[in-house]
mmCIF file of N, CA and C in Angstrom:
data_model
loop_
_atom_site.group_PDB
_atom_site.id
_atom_site.type_symbol
_atom_site.label_atom_id
_atom_site.label_comp_id
_atom_site.label_asym_id
_atom_site.label_seq_id
_atom_site.Cartn_x
_atom_site.Cartn_y
_atom_site.Cartn_z
ATOM 1 N N UNK A 1 129.356 63.564 -18.259
ATOM 2 C CA UNK A 1 130.000 64.985 -18.841
ATOM 3 C C UNK A 1 129.518 65.747 -20.245
ATOM 4 N N UNK A 2 128.966 66.485 -20.210
ATOM 5 C CA UNK A 2 128.012 66.926 -21.110
ATOM 6 C C UNK A 2 128.916 68.232 -22.300
ATOM 7 N N UNK A 3 129.829 68.940 -21.286
ATOM 8 C CA UNK A 3 130.233 70.204 -21.207
ATOM 9 C C UNK A 3 131.106 69.844 -22.397
ATOM 10 N N UNK A 4 132.380 68.811 -22.910
ATOM 11 C CA UNK A 4 133.064 68.618 -23.358
ATOM 12 C C UNK A 4 132.027 67.823 -25.141
ATOM 13 N N UNK A 5 130.791 67.778 -25.294
ATOM 14 C CA UNK A 5 130.525 67.256 -25.724
ATOM 15 C C UNK A 5 129.874 68.321 -27.193
ATOM 16 N N UNK A 6 129.271 67.508 -28.366
ATOM 17 C CA UNK A 6 129.721 68.392 -29.626
ATOM 18 C C UNK A 6 127.526 69.075 -29.109
ATOM 19 N N UNK A 7 127.412 69.754 -30.259
ATOM 20 C CA UNK A 7 125.756 70.132 -29.530
ATOM 21 C C UNK A 7 125.384 70.180 -30.711
ATOM 22 N N UNK A 8 123.899 69.204 -30.913
ATOM 23 C CA UNK A 8 123.343 68.702 -31.147
ATOM 24 C C UNK A 8 122.925 70.148 -32.847
ATOM 25 N N UNK A 9 122.445 70.219 -34.124
ATOM 26 C CA UNK A 9 121.791 71.542 -34.357
ATOM 27 C C UNK A 9 120.432 71.241 -34.784
ATOM 28 N N UNK A 10 120.572 69.803 -35.282
ATOM 29 C CA UNK A 10 119.315 69.174 -35.737
ATOM 30 C C UNK A 10 117.917 68.619 -34.413
ATOM 31 N N UNK A 11 116.767 68.544 -33.981
ATOM 32 C CA UNK A 11 116.691 67.956 -33.254
ATOM 33 C C UNK A 11 116.976 66.426 -33.528
ATOM 34 N N UNK A 12 116.704 65.806 -32.471
ATOM 35 C CA UNK A 12 116.385 64.206 -32.632
ATOM 36 C C UNK A 12 115.900 63.379 -32.304
ATOM 37 N N UNK A 13 115.208 62.585 -32.833
ATOM 38 C CA UNK A 13 114.206 61.905 -32.986
ATOM 39 C C UNK A 13 113.970 60.733 -31.915
ATOM 40 N N UNK A 14 115.683 60.133 -32.110
ATOM 41 C CA UNK A 14 115.839 58.926 -30.634
ATOM 42 C C UNK A 14 116.338 59.883 -29.897
ATOM 43 N N UNK A 15 115.546 59.370 -28.642
ATOM 44 C CA UNK A 15 116.173 59.955 -27.152
ATOM 45 C C UNK A 15 117.163 59.569 -26.973
ATOM 46 N N UNK A 16 116.804 57.667 -26.818
ATOM 47 C CA UNK A 16 117.737 56.475 -26.465
ATOM 48 C C UNK A 16 119.223 57.255 -27.006
ATOM 49 N N UNK A 17 119.330 57.169 -28.201
ATOM 50 C CA UNK A 17 120.553 57.332 -28.606
ATOM 51 C C UNK A 17 121.278 59.170 -28.572
ATOM 52 N N UNK A 18 120.324 59.453 -28.751
ATOM 53 C CA UNK A 18 120.707 61.053 -28.494
ATOM 54 C C UNK A 18 121.341 60.719 -27.122
ATOM 55 N N UNK A 19 121.463 60.226 -25.725
ATOM 56 C CA UNK A 19 121.738 60.105 -25.141
ATOM 57 C C UNK A 19 123.391 59.605 -24.515
ATOM 58 N N UNK A 20 123.671 58.666 -26.108
ATOM 59 C CA UNK A 20 124.667 58.463 -25.899
ATOM 60 C C UNK A 20 125.334 58.961 -26.105
ATOM 61 N N UNK A 21 125.078 59.398 -27.792
ATOM 62 C CA UNK A 21 126.007 60.271 -28.017
ATOM 63 C C UNK A 21 126.181 62.019 -27.959
ATOM 64 N N UNK A 22 125.761 61.897 -26.413
ATOM 65 C CA UNK A 22 125.994 63.227 -25.734
ATOM 66 C C UNK A 22 126.224 63.499 -24.865
ATOM 67 N N UNK A 23 126.681 62.112 -23.774
ATOM 68 C CA UNK A 23 127.340 62.620 -22.769
ATOM 69 C C UNK A 23 128.966 60.726 -22.719
ATOM 70 N N UNK A 24 129.565 61.459 -21.872
ATOM 71 C CA UNK A 24 130.894 60.396 -22.049
ATOM 72 C C UNK A 24 130.484 60.335 -20.011
ATOM 73 N N UNK A 25 131.549 59.413 -20.098
ATOM 74 C CA UNK A 25 131.141 58.985 -18.762
ATOM 75 C C UNK A 25 132.550 59.066 -18.457
ATOM 76 N N UNK A 26 133.177 59.079 -16.726
ATOM 77 C CA UNK A 26 134.655 59.643 -16.585
ATOM 78 C C UNK A 26 134.841 57.891 -15.839
ATOM 79 N N UNK A 27 135.999 57.566 -16.668
ATOM 80 C CA UNK A 27 137.040 56.497 -15.584
ATOM 81 C C UNK A 27 137.700 56.900 -14.833
ATOM 82 N N UNK A 28 137.241 56.152 -13.117
ATOM 83 C CA UNK A 28 137.551 57.001 -12.290
ATOM 84 C C UNK A 28 138.410 55.930 -11.858
ATOM 85 N N UNK A 29 140.085 56.078 -10.975
ATOM 86 C CA UNK A 29 140.961 56.002 -10.640
ATOM 87 C C UNK A 29 141.342 54.986 -9.412
ATOM 88 N N UNK A 30 140.053 55.200 -8.744
ATOM 89 C CA UNK A 30 140.639 55.115 -6.876
ATOM 90 C C UNK A 30 139.102 55.235 -6.559
ATOM 91 N N UNK A 31 139.308 54.025 -5.193
ATOM 92 C CA UNK A 31 138.101 54.770 -4.725
ATOM 93 C C UNK A 31 137.577 55.692 -3.746
ATOM 94 N N UNK A 32 138.674 56.944 -4.305
ATOM 95 C CA UNK A 32 138.049 58.067 -3.338
ATOM 96 C C UNK A 32 137.444 59.361 -4.609
ATOM 97 N N UNK A 33 138.718 59.106 -5.630
ATOM 98 C CA UNK A 33 137.523 59.601 -6.886
ATOM 99 C C UNK A 33 136.472 59.068 -6.961
ATOM 100 N N UNK A 34 136.011 57.660 -7.407
ATOM 101 C CA UNK A 34 134.618 57.181 -7.547
ATOM 102 C C UNK A 34 133.712 57.759 -6.568
ATOM 103 N N UNK A 35 134.221 58.213 -5.398
ATOM 104 C CA UNK A 35 132.932 58.847 -3.564
ATOM 105 C C UNK A 35 132.715 60.005 -4.281
ATOM 106 N N UNK A 36 133.972 61.163 -5.159
ATOM 107 C CA UNK A 36 134.460 62.310 -5.010
ATOM 108 C C UNK A 36 133.440 63.152 -6.513
ATOM 109 N N UNK A 37 133.015 62.153 -7.126
ATOM 110 C CA UNK A 37 132.478 62.591 -8.733
ATOM 111 C C UNK A 37 130.975 62.129 -8.159
ATOM 112 N N UNK A 38 130.266 61.284 -7.040
ATOM 113 C CA UNK A 38 129.741 61.161 -6.993
ATOM 114 C C UNK A 38 128.716 60.554 -7.336
ATOM 115 N N UNK A 39 128.826 59.339 -7.846
ATOM 116 C CA UNK A 39 127.296 59.263 -9.563
ATOM 117 C C UNK A 39 127.964 59.583 -10.598
ATOM 118 N N UNK A 40 128.287 61.083 -10.580
ATOM 119 C CA UNK A 40 127.926 60.876 -12.365
ATOM 120 C C UNK A 40 129.534 60.655 -12.729
ATOM 121 N N UNK A 41 130.176 60.273 -12.478
ATOM 122 C CA UNK A 41 131.043 59.031 -13.635
ATOM 123 C C UNK A 41 130.132 58.554 -14.325
ATOM 124 N N UNK A 42 128.522 58.025 -14.251
ATOM 125 C CA UNK A 42 127.830 57.699 -14.228
ATOM 126 C C UNK A 42 127.030 58.017 -15.285
ATOM 127 N N UNK A 43 127.704 59.370 -15.725
ATOM 128 C CA UNK A 43 126.518 60.247 -16.638
ATOM 129 C C UNK A 43 125.351 59.700 -17.250
ATOM 130 N N UNK A 44 125.459 58.482 -18.368
ATOM 131 C CA UNK A 44 124.462 58.324 -19.672
ATOM 132 C C UNK A 44 123.113 57.188 -18.699
ATOM 133 N N UNK A 45 124.284 56.534 -17.788
ATOM 134 C CA UNK A 45 123.755 55.819 -16.825
ATOM 135 C C UNK A 45 122.518 56.712 -16.281
ATOM 136 N N UNK A 46 122.521 57.313 -15.839
ATOM 137 C CA UNK A 46 122.130 59.089 -14.925
ATOM 138 C C UNK A 46 121.025 59.640 -15.620
ATOM 139 N N UNK A 47 121.430 59.998 -17.476
ATOM 140 C CA UNK A 47 120.248 60.450 -17.801
ATOM 141 C C UNK A 47 119.145 58.950 -18.813
ATOM 142 N N UNK A 48 119.638 57.628 -18.791
ATOM 143 C CA UNK A 48 118.415 57.159 -18.816
ATOM 144 C C UNK A 48 117.418 56.616 -17.921
ATOM 145 N N UNK A 49 118.456 56.713 -16.575
ATOM 146 C CA UNK A 49 117.410 55.908 -15.940
ATOM 147 C C UNK A 49 116.992 57.035 -14.586
ATOM 148 N N UNK A 50 116.862 58.165 -14.939
ATOM 149 C CA UNK A 50 117.725 58.903 -13.737
ATOM 150 C C UNK A 50 116.746 58.988 -11.567
ATOM 151 N N UNK A 51 116.283 57.986 -12.160
ATOM 152 C CA UNK A 51 115.894 57.767 -10.550
ATOM 153 C C UNK A 51 116.084 56.302 -10.025
ATOM 154 N N UNK A 52 117.324 55.809 -10.672
ATOM 155 C CA UNK A 52 118.088 54.596 -10.259
ATOM 156 C C UNK A 52 119.003 55.229 -9.090
ATOM 157 N N UNK A 53 119.345 54.168 -8.240
ATOM 158 C CA UNK A 53 120.139 54.517 -7.802
ATOM 159 C C UNK A 53 121.458 54.087 -7.382
ATOM 160 N N UNK A 54 122.103 55.054 -7.671
ATOM 161 C CA UNK A 54 123.225 55.020 -7.799
ATOM 162 C C UNK A 54 124.712 54.184 -8.372
ATOM 163 N N UNK A 55 123.406 53.376 -6.979
ATOM 164 C CA UNK A 55 125.102 52.251 -6.668
ATOM 165 C C UNK A 55 123.914 51.359 -7.411
ATOM 166 N N UNK A 56 123.693 51.477 -8.413
ATOM 167 C CA UNK A 56 123.161 50.415 -8.948
ATOM 168 C C UNK A 56 123.631 50.961 -10.634
ATOM 169 N N UNK A 57 125.015 52.245 -10.797
ATOM 170 C CA UNK A 57 124.998 52.231 -11.848
ATOM 171 C C UNK A 57 126.471 51.346 -12.800
ATOM 172 N N UNK A 58 127.451 50.649 -11.639
ATOM 173 C CA UNK A 58 128.083 49.783 -13.202
ATOM 174 C C UNK A 58 127.946 48.690 -12.578
ATOM 175 N N UNK A 59 126.636 48.461 -12.639
ATOM 176 C CA UNK A 59 125.685 47.167 -12.697
ATOM 177 C C UNK A 59 125.349 47.091 -14.261
ATOM 178 N N UNK A 60 124.828 48.660 -13.873
ATOM 179 C CA UNK A 60 123.970 48.775 -15.833
ATOM 180 C C UNK A 60 125.064 48.893 -16.142
ATOM 181 N N UNK A 61 126.449 49.025 -16.352
ATOM 182 C CA UNK A 61 127.064 50.084 -16.965
ATOM 183 C C UNK A 61 127.395 48.732 -18.648
ATOM 184 N N UNK A 62 127.634 47.146 -17.764
ATOM 185 C CA UNK A 62 127.865 46.345 -18.978
ATOM 186 C C UNK A 62 126.832 46.099 -20.082
ATOM 187 N N UNK A 63 125.225 46.163 -19.525
ATOM 188 C CA UNK A 63 124.017 46.280 -20.106
ATOM 189 C C UNK A 63 123.803 46.930 -20.833
ATOM 190 N N UNK A 64 124.370 48.807 -20.781
ATOM 191 C CA UNK A 64 124.409 49.555 -21.854
ATOM 192 C C UNK A 64 125.130 49.577 -23.023
ATOM 193 N N UNK A 65 126.782 48.766 -22.437
ATOM 194 C CA UNK A 65 127.557 48.856 -23.654
ATOM 195 C C UNK A 65 127.602 48.007 -25.134
ATOM 196 N N UNK A 66 126.989 46.684 -23.740
ATOM 197 C CA UNK A 66 126.124 45.677 -24.680
ATOM 198 C C UNK A 66 125.313 46.097 -25.582
ATOM 199 N N UNK A 67 123.860 46.884 -25.682
ATOM 200 C CA UNK A 67 123.018 47.642 -25.487
ATOM 201 C C UNK A 67 123.809 48.845 -26.868
ATOM 202 N N UNK A 68 124.504 48.899 -26.781
ATOM 203 C CA UNK A 68 125.304 50.082 -27.516
ATOM 204 C C UNK A 68 125.928 49.149 -29.126
ATOM 205 N N UNK A 69 126.010 48.451 -28.784
ATOM 206 C CA UNK A 69 127.467 47.554 -29.720
ATOM 207 C C UNK A 69 125.763 46.270 -30.651
ATOM 208 N N UNK A 70 125.361 46.357 -29.698
ATOM 209 C CA UNK A 70 123.783 45.236 -30.501
ATOM 210 C C UNK A 70 123.047 46.162 -31.272
ATOM 211 N N UNK A 71 122.742 47.891 -30.939
ATOM 212 C CA UNK A 71 122.009 48.600 -32.036
ATOM 213 C C UNK A 71 122.906 49.986 -32.627
ATOM 214 N N UNK A 72 123.919 49.270 -32.193
ATOM 215 C CA UNK A 72 125.193 50.365 -33.924
ATOM 216 C C UNK A 72 124.550 51.576 -33.466
ATOM 217 N N UNK A 73 124.909 52.032 -32.309
ATOM 218 C CA UNK A 73 124.911 53.444 -31.704
ATOM 219 C C UNK A 73 125.876 53.895 -31.946
ATOM 220 N N UNK A 74 125.517 54.957 -32.887
ATOM 221 C CA UNK A 74 127.104 55.999 -33.195
ATOM 222 C C UNK A 74 127.941 56.405 -32.417
ATOM 223 N N UNK A 75 129.030 55.953 -32.658
ATOM 224 C CA UNK A 75 129.987 56.220 -30.777
ATOM 225 C C UNK A 75 129.904 54.652 -29.965
ATOM 226 N N UNK A 76 128.910 54.827 -29.570
ATOM 227 C CA UNK A 76 128.639 53.510 -28.968
ATOM 228 C C UNK A 76 128.679 54.120 -27.482
ATOM 229 N N UNK A 77 129.362 53.116 -26.682
ATOM 230 C CA UNK A 77 129.105 53.922 -25.448
ATOM 231 C C UNK A 77 130.125 54.328 -24.711
ATOM 232 N N UNK A 78 130.604 56.035 -24.720
ATOM 233 C CA UNK A 78 132.077 56.274 -24.797
ATOM 234 C C UNK A 78 131.869 56.981 -22.898
ATOM 235 N N UNK A 79 133.653 56.108 -22.726
ATOM 236 C CA UNK A 79 133.594 56.757 -21.212
ATOM 237 C C UNK A 79 135.819 57.446 -21.567
ATOM 238 N N UNK A 80 135.602 57.720 -20.739
ATOM 239 C CA UNK A 80 137.004 58.455 -21.066
ATOM 240 C C UNK A 80 138.385 58.408 -19.389
ATOM 241 N N UNK A 81 138.877 58.253 -19.609
ATOM 242 C CA UNK A 81 139.610 59.359 -18.125
ATOM 243 C C UNK A 81 138.768 59.753 -17.557
ATOM 244 N N UNK A 82 139.405 59.701 -16.567
ATOM 245 C CA UNK A 82 138.424 61.395 -15.213
ATOM 246 C C UNK A 82 139.652 63.032 -15.453
ATOM 247 N N UNK A 83 140.572 63.027 -15.881
ATOM 248 C CA UNK A 83 141.565 63.416 -15.474
ATOM 249 C C UNK A 83 141.554 63.903 -17.149
ATOM 250 N N UNK A 84 141.267 63.430 -18.415
ATOM 251 C CA UNK A 84 141.079 64.040 -19.369
ATOM 252 C C UNK A 84 140.157 64.750 -19.797
ATOM 253 N N UNK A 85 138.782 64.213 -18.903
ATOM 254 C CA UNK A 85 137.635 64.282 -18.881
ATOM 255 C C UNK A 85 137.516 65.882 -18.659
ATOM 256 N N UNK A 86 138.181 66.198 -17.910
ATOM 257 C CA UNK A 86 138.464 67.904 -17.290
ATOM 258 C C UNK A 86 139.794 68.576 -17.668
ATOM 259 N N UNK A 87 140.344 67.866 -18.000
ATOM 260 C CA UNK A 87 141.633 69.063 -19.226
ATOM 261 C C UNK A 87 140.795 69.798 -20.498
ATOM 262 N N UNK A 88 139.752 67.951 -20.870
ATOM 263 C CA UNK A 88 138.492 68.229 -21.953
ATOM 264 C C UNK A 88 138.244 69.448 -21.854
ATOM 265 N N UNK A 89 137.016 69.723 -20.079
ATOM 266 C CA UNK A 89 136.845 70.473 -19.480
ATOM 267 C C UNK A 89 136.615 71.796 -19.674
ATOM 268 N N UNK A 90 138.392 71.348 -19.094
ATOM 269 C CA UNK A 90 139.578 73.071 -18.908
ATOM 270 C C UNK A 90 139.933 73.665 -19.977
ATOM 271 N N UNK A 91 139.902 72.843 -21.463
ATOM 272 C CA UNK A 91 140.022 73.316 -22.356
ATOM 273 C C UNK A 91 138.727 74.009 -23.548
ATOM 274 N N UNK A 92 137.615 73.543 -23.119
ATOM 275 C CA UNK A 92 136.369 74.869 -23.228
ATOM 276 C C UNK A 92 135.823 75.415 -22.899
ATOM 277 N N UNK A 93 136.056 75.098 -21.293
ATOM 278 C CA UNK A 93 135.937 76.787 -20.162
ATOM 279 C C UNK A 93 136.542 77.947 -21.067
ATOM 280 N N UNK A 94 137.806 77.145 -21.124
ATOM 281 C CA UNK A 94 139.057 78.540 -22.480
ATOM 282 C C UNK A 94 138.795 79.075 -23.080
ATOM 283 N N UNK A 95 137.732 78.153 -24.205
ATOM 284 C CA UNK A 95 137.633 78.746 -25.686
ATOM 285 C C UNK A 95 136.112 79.972 -25.547
ATOM 286 N N UNK A 96 135.473 79.386 -24.753
ATOM 287 C CA UNK A 96 134.207 79.757 -24.662
ATOM 288 C C UNK A 96 135.008 81.270 -23.759
ATOM 289 N N UNK A 97 135.640 81.515 -22.837
ATOM 290 C CA UNK A 97 136.463 83.249 -22.333
ATOM 291 C C UNK A 97 137.347 83.702 -23.590
ATOM 292 N N UNK A 98 138.230 83.530 -24.500
ATOM 293 C CA UNK A 98 138.406 83.454 -25.958
ATOM 294 C C UNK A 98 138.052 83.990 -26.863
ATOM 295 N N UNK A 99 136.181 83.984 -26.792
ATOM 296 C CA UNK A 99 135.101 83.520 -28.273
ATOM 297 C C UNK A 99 135.521 84.649 -28.109
ATOM 298 N N UNK A 100 134.750 85.292 -29.315
ATOM 299 C CA UNK A 100 134.470 86.835 -29.263
ATOM 300 C C UNK A 100 133.606 87.126 -29.455
ATOM 301 N N UNK A 101 132.003 88.029 -28.428
ATOM 302 C CA UNK A 101 130.700 88.364 -27.672
ATOM 303 C C UNK A 101 130.066 87.737 -28.972
ATOM 304 N N UNK A 102 129.166 87.417 -29.246
ATOM 305 C CA UNK A 102 127.822 87.153 -30.119
ATOM 306 C C UNK A 102 127.131 88.125 -30.048
ATOM 307 N N UNK A 103 126.692 88.788 -31.817
ATOM 308 C CA UNK A 103 126.620 90.267 -31.840
ATOM 309 C C UNK A 103 125.080 90.283 -31.709
ATOM 310 N N UNK A 104 124.671 91.376 -30.630
ATOM 311 C CA UNK A 104 123.391 90.470 -30.190
ATOM 312 C C UNK A 104 123.072 90.141 -28.401
ATOM 313 N N UNK A 105 124.080 89.704 -28.497
ATOM 314 C CA UNK A 105 123.488 88.866 -27.442
ATOM 315 C C UNK A 105 123.435 89.328 -25.727
ATOM 316 N N UNK A 106 122.456 89.478 -24.857
ATOM 317 C CA UNK A 106 122.362 90.235 -23.743
ATOM 318 C C UNK A 106 123.804 89.968 -22.679
ATOM 319 N N UNK A 107 123.388 91.405 -22.541
ATOM 320 C CA UNK A 107 125.194 91.694 -21.828
ATOM 321 C C UNK A 107 124.490 90.569 -20.822
ATOM 322 N N UNK A 108 126.714 89.791 -19.600
ATOM 323 C CA UNK A 108 125.878 88.853 -19.006
ATOM 324 C C UNK A 108 126.049 89.632 -17.384
ATOM 325 N N UNK A 109 125.739 90.753 -17.456
ATOM 326 C CA UNK A 109 125.385 91.465 -16.002
ATOM 327 C C UNK A 109 123.683 91.063 -15.394
ATOM 328 N N UNK A 110 123.062 91.274 -16.772
ATOM 329 C CA UNK A 110 122.239 91.055 -16.708
ATOM 330 C C UNK A 110 120.898 92.078 -17.354
ATOM 331 N N UNK A 111 119.550 92.132 -16.946
ATOM 332 C CA UNK A 111 118.419 93.133 -17.800
ATOM 333 C C UNK A 111 119.070 94.181 -16.799
ATOM 334 N N UNK A 112 118.569 94.699 -17.294
ATOM 335 C CA UNK A 112 117.888 95.715 -16.523
ATOM 336 C C UNK A 112 116.986 95.442 -16.046
ATOM 337 N N UNK A 113 117.414 96.162 -13.943
ATOM 338 C CA UNK A 113 116.028 95.817 -13.190
ATOM 339 C C UNK A 113 116.453 94.686 -12.362
ATOM 340 N N UNK A 114 117.668 93.604 -12.848
ATOM 341 C CA UNK A 114 117.907 92.846 -12.607
ATOM 342 C C UNK A 114 119.781 93.204 -11.630
ATOM 343 N N UNK A 115 120.324 94.484 -11.494
ATOM 344 C CA UNK A 115 121.508 94.363 -11.800
ATOM 345 C C UNK A 115 121.468 95.392 -10.309
ATOM 346 N N UNK A 116 120.114 95.575 -9.829
ATOM 347 C CA UNK A 116 120.325 95.936 -8.183
ATOM 348 C C UNK A 116 121.657 95.387 -7.408
ATOM 349 N N UNK A 117 121.856 93.885 -7.134
ATOM 350 C CA UNK A 117 122.663 93.717 -6.272
ATOM 351 C C UNK A 117 124.411 94.046 -6.844
ATOM 352 N N UNK A 118 124.582 93.826 -7.967
ATOM 353 C CA UNK A 118 125.564 93.860 -8.714
ATOM 354 C C UNK A 118 125.867 94.995 -8.879
ATOM 355 N N UNK A 119 125.282 96.285 -9.344
ATOM 356 C CA UNK A 119 125.621 98.073 -9.191
ATOM 357 C C UNK A 119 125.423 98.172 -8.008
ATOM 358 N N UNK A 120 124.744 98.142 -6.650
ATOM 359 C CA UNK A 120 124.909 98.759 -5.029
ATOM 360 C C UNK A 120 125.728 98.182 -4.216
ATOM 361 N N UNK A 121 126.461 96.577 -4.943
ATOM 362 C CA UNK A 121 127.872 96.202 -4.085
ATOM 363 C C UNK A 121 129.274 97.271 -4.519
ATOM 364 N N UNK A 122 130.041 97.322 -3.202
ATOM 365 C CA UNK A 122 130.856 98.289 -2.907
ATOM 366 C C UNK A 122 132.213 97.318 -3.905
ATOM 367 N N UNK A 123 131.879 96.748 -3.467
ATOM 368 C CA UNK A 123 133.482 95.682 -4.482
ATOM 369 C C UNK A 123 132.936 95.190 -5.925
ATOM 370 N N UNK A 124 131.836 95.752 -6.222
ATOM 371 C CA UNK A 124 131.252 95.217 -7.423
ATOM 372 C C UNK A 124 132.167 96.601 -9.247
ATOM 373 N N UNK A 125 133.791 96.056 -9.933
ATOM 374 C CA UNK A 125 133.560 96.600 -11.031
ATOM 375 C C UNK A 125 132.348 96.852 -11.375
ATOM 376 N N UNK A 126 131.526 96.671 -11.965
ATOM 377 C CA UNK A 126 130.450 97.240 -12.787
ATOM 378 C C UNK A 126 130.014 98.545 -11.722
ATOM 379 N N UNK A 127 129.561 98.248 -10.649
ATOM 380 C CA UNK A 127 129.482 99.772 -9.665
ATOM 381 C C UNK A 127 130.769 100.758 -9.774
ATOM 382 N N UNK A 128 131.521 100.181 -9.936
ATOM 383 C CA UNK A 128 132.588 101.302 -9.825
ATOM 384 C C UNK A 128 132.855 102.178 -12.216
ATOM 385 N N UNK A 129 130.940 101.355 -12.799
ATOM 386 C CA UNK A 129 131.537 102.120 -14.294
ATOM 387 C C UNK A 129 132.393 101.171 -14.725
ATOM 388 N N UNK A 130 133.626 99.763 -14.346
ATOM 389 C CA UNK A 130 134.108 98.790 -15.323
ATOM 390 C C UNK A 130 133.151 98.094 -16.594
ATOM 391 N N UNK A 131 133.934 98.743 -17.505
ATOM 392 C CA UNK A 131 132.883 97.548 -18.583
ATOM 393 C C UNK A 131 133.980 97.065 -19.565
ATOM 394 N N UNK A 132 133.835 95.679 -19.472
ATOM 395 C CA UNK A 132 134.965 94.885 -20.529
ATOM 396 C C UNK A 132 134.687 95.174 -21.876
ATOM 397 N N UNK A 133 133.577 96.145 -21.929
ATOM 398 C CA UNK A 133 133.252 95.900 -23.698
ATOM 399 C C UNK A 133 133.511 97.641 -23.806
ATOM 400 N N UNK A 134 133.511 98.610 -22.985
ATOM 401 C CA UNK A 134 134.742 100.086 -23.540
ATOM 402 C C UNK A 134 136.249 99.798 -24.264
#
């Protein structure tokens, strides 16, 4: 997952270390959860080896844990329980939804010429002239 991870302010010259620091794997609790996550519970493996079949990710996990230890990767191989990750993501979405608007940011309703589908819809608040900024 990426949603609950910190963003880099500066350029990261070491791509591999950046992947370790900007991803977190989910520890699934049962075969159904393993299937439901669809391989994305191995987010780091996916980023480092995107063309590898996801069925191979569990075997790669042990090697990446050792690689992180041997190379003193800051934070190491990060993984967290699937439900804790879901809560972390929910908390992030809540913070973003409650945050003040960024001054000068473009409207979330699109730019002029892109709003046709929104403004022409009979059930759109935008079509009714309702604005979150009024």
